[in-house]
CSV table of C-alpha atoms in Angstrom, one decimal:
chain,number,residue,atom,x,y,z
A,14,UNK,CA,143.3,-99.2,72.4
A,15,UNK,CA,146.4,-97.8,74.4
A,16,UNK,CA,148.2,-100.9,73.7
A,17,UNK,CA,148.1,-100.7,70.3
A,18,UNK,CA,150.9,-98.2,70.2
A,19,UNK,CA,154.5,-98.1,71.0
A,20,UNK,CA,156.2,-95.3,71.9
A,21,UNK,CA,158.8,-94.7,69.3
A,22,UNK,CA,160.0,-90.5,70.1
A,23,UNK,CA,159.5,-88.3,72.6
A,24,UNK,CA,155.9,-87.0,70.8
A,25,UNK,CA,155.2,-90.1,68.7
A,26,UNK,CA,153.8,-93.1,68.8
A,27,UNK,CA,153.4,-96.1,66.1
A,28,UNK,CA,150.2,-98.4,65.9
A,29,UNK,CA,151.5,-102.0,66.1
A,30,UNK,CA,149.9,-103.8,63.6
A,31,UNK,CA,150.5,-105.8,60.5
A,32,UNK,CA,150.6,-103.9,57.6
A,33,UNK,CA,148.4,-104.6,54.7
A,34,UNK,CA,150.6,-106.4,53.0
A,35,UNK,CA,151.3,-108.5,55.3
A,36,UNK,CA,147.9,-109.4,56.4
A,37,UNK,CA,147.6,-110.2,52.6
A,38,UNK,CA,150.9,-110.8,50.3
A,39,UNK,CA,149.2,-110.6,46.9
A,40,UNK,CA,148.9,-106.7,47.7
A,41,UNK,CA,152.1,-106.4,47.8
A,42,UNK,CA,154.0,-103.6,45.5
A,43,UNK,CA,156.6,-104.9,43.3
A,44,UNK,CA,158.5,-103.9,40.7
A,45,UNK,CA,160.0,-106.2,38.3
A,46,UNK,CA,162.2,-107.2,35.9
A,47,UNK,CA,162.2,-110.9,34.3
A,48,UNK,CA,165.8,-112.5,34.7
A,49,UNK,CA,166.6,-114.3,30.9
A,50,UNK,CA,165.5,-117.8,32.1
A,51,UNK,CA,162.2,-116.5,32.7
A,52,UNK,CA,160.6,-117.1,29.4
A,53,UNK,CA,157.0,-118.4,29.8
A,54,UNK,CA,154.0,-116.7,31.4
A,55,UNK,CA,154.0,-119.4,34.1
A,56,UNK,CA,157.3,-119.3,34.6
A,57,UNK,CA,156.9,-115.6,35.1
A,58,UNK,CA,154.2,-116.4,38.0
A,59,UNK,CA,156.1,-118.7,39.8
A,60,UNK,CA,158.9,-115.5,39.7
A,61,UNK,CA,156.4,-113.3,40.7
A,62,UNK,CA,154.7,-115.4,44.0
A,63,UNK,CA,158.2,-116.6,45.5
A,64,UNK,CA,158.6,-113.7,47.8
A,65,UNK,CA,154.7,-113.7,48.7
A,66,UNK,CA,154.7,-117.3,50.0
A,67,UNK,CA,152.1,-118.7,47.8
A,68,UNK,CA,153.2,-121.0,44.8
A,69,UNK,CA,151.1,-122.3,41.7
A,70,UNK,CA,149.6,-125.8,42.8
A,71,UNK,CA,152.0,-128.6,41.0
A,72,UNK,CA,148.4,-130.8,40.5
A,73,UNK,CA,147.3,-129.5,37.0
A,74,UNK,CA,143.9,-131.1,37.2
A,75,UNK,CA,143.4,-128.6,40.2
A,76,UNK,CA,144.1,-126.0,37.3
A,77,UNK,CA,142.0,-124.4,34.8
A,78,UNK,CA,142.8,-125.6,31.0
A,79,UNK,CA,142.8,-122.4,30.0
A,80,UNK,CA,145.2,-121.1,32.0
A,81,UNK,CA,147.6,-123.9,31.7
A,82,UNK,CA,147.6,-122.9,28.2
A,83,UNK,CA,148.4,-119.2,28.7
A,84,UNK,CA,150.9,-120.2,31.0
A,85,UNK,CA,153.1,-122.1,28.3
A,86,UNK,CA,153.1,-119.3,25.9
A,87,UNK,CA,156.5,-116.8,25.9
A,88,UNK,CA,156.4,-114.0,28.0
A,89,UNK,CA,155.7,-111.2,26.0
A,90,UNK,CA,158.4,-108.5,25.5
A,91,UNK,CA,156.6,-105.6,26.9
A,92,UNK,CA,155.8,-107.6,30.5
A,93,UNK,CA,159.3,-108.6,30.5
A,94,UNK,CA,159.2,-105.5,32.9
A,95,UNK,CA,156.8,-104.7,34.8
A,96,UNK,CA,155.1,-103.5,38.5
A,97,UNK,CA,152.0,-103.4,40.8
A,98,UNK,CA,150.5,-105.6,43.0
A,99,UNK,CA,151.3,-109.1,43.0
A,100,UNK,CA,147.5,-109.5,42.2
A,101,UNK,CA,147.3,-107.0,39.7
A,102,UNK,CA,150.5,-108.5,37.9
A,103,UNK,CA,149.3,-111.9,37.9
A,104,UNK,CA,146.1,-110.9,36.2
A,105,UNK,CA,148.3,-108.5,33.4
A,106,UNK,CA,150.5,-111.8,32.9
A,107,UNK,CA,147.4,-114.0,32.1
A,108,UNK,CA,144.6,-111.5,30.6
A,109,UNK,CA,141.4,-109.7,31.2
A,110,UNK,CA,139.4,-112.9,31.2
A,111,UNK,CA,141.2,-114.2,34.0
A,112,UNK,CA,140.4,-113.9,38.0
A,113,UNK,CA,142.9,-114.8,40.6
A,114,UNK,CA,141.9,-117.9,42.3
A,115,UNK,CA,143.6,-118.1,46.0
A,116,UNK,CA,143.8,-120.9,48.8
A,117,UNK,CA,144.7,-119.3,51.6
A,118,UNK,CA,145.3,-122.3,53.8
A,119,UNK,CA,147.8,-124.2,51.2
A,120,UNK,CA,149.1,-121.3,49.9
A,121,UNK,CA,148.2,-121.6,46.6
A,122,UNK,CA,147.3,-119.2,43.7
A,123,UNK,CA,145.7,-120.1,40.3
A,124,UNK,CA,144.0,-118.3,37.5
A,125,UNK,CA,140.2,-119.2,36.6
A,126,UNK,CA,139.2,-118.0,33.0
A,127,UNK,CA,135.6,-116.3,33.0
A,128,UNK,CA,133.8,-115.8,30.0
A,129,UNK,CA,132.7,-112.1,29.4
A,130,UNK,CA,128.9,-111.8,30.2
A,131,UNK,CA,128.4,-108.3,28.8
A,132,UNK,CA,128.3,-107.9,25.5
């Protein structure tokens, strides 16, 4: 347990550890604003997952239908800006009946549309 600190002051020491983000990029803050060529929701979450390492997989079968076809619409005005966690932003940009799919070995992050149960 000592040496999981460093000494970095006279009084104070530092755990040495990954963050939490960096044991898991998709909880990541950001804060974002859309450049102009960003103008579908896809292309908006490949923007969105190029700092976190993780890409969309380029095989569409491995994709759901439904959210290839959210992902061609235009990004809507009022998400044009917007911040939270990667994961929380990727499920604004596609909807409530969406859950973040991830493949941690490839690197890969999809969407999976679930119908509501509750109604």
């Amino acid at each position: 347990m000592a040496d999981d600190f460093v000494r970095t002051g006279r009084y104070s020491k530092s755990l040495i550890k990954p963050s939490d983000t960096q044991l898991d990029p998709l909880k990541m803050n950001v804060d974002l604003v859309f450049p102009k060529y960003v103008s579908t929701v896809g292309d908006a979450v490949q923007y969105l997952l190029l700092p976190t390492g993780y890409s969309i997989p380029s095989n569409s079968e491995w994709l759901d239908p439904a959210f290839v076809i959210v992902g061609k619409q235009p990004l809507p005005i009022n998400q044009r800006k917007i911040k939270g966690s990667v994961k929380d932003v990727l499920k604004a940009l596609a909807g409530d009946q969406f859950i973040v799919v991830r493949d941690d070995v490839n690197r890969l992050v999809a969407m999976d549309y679930m119908e509501r149960w509750e109604k």
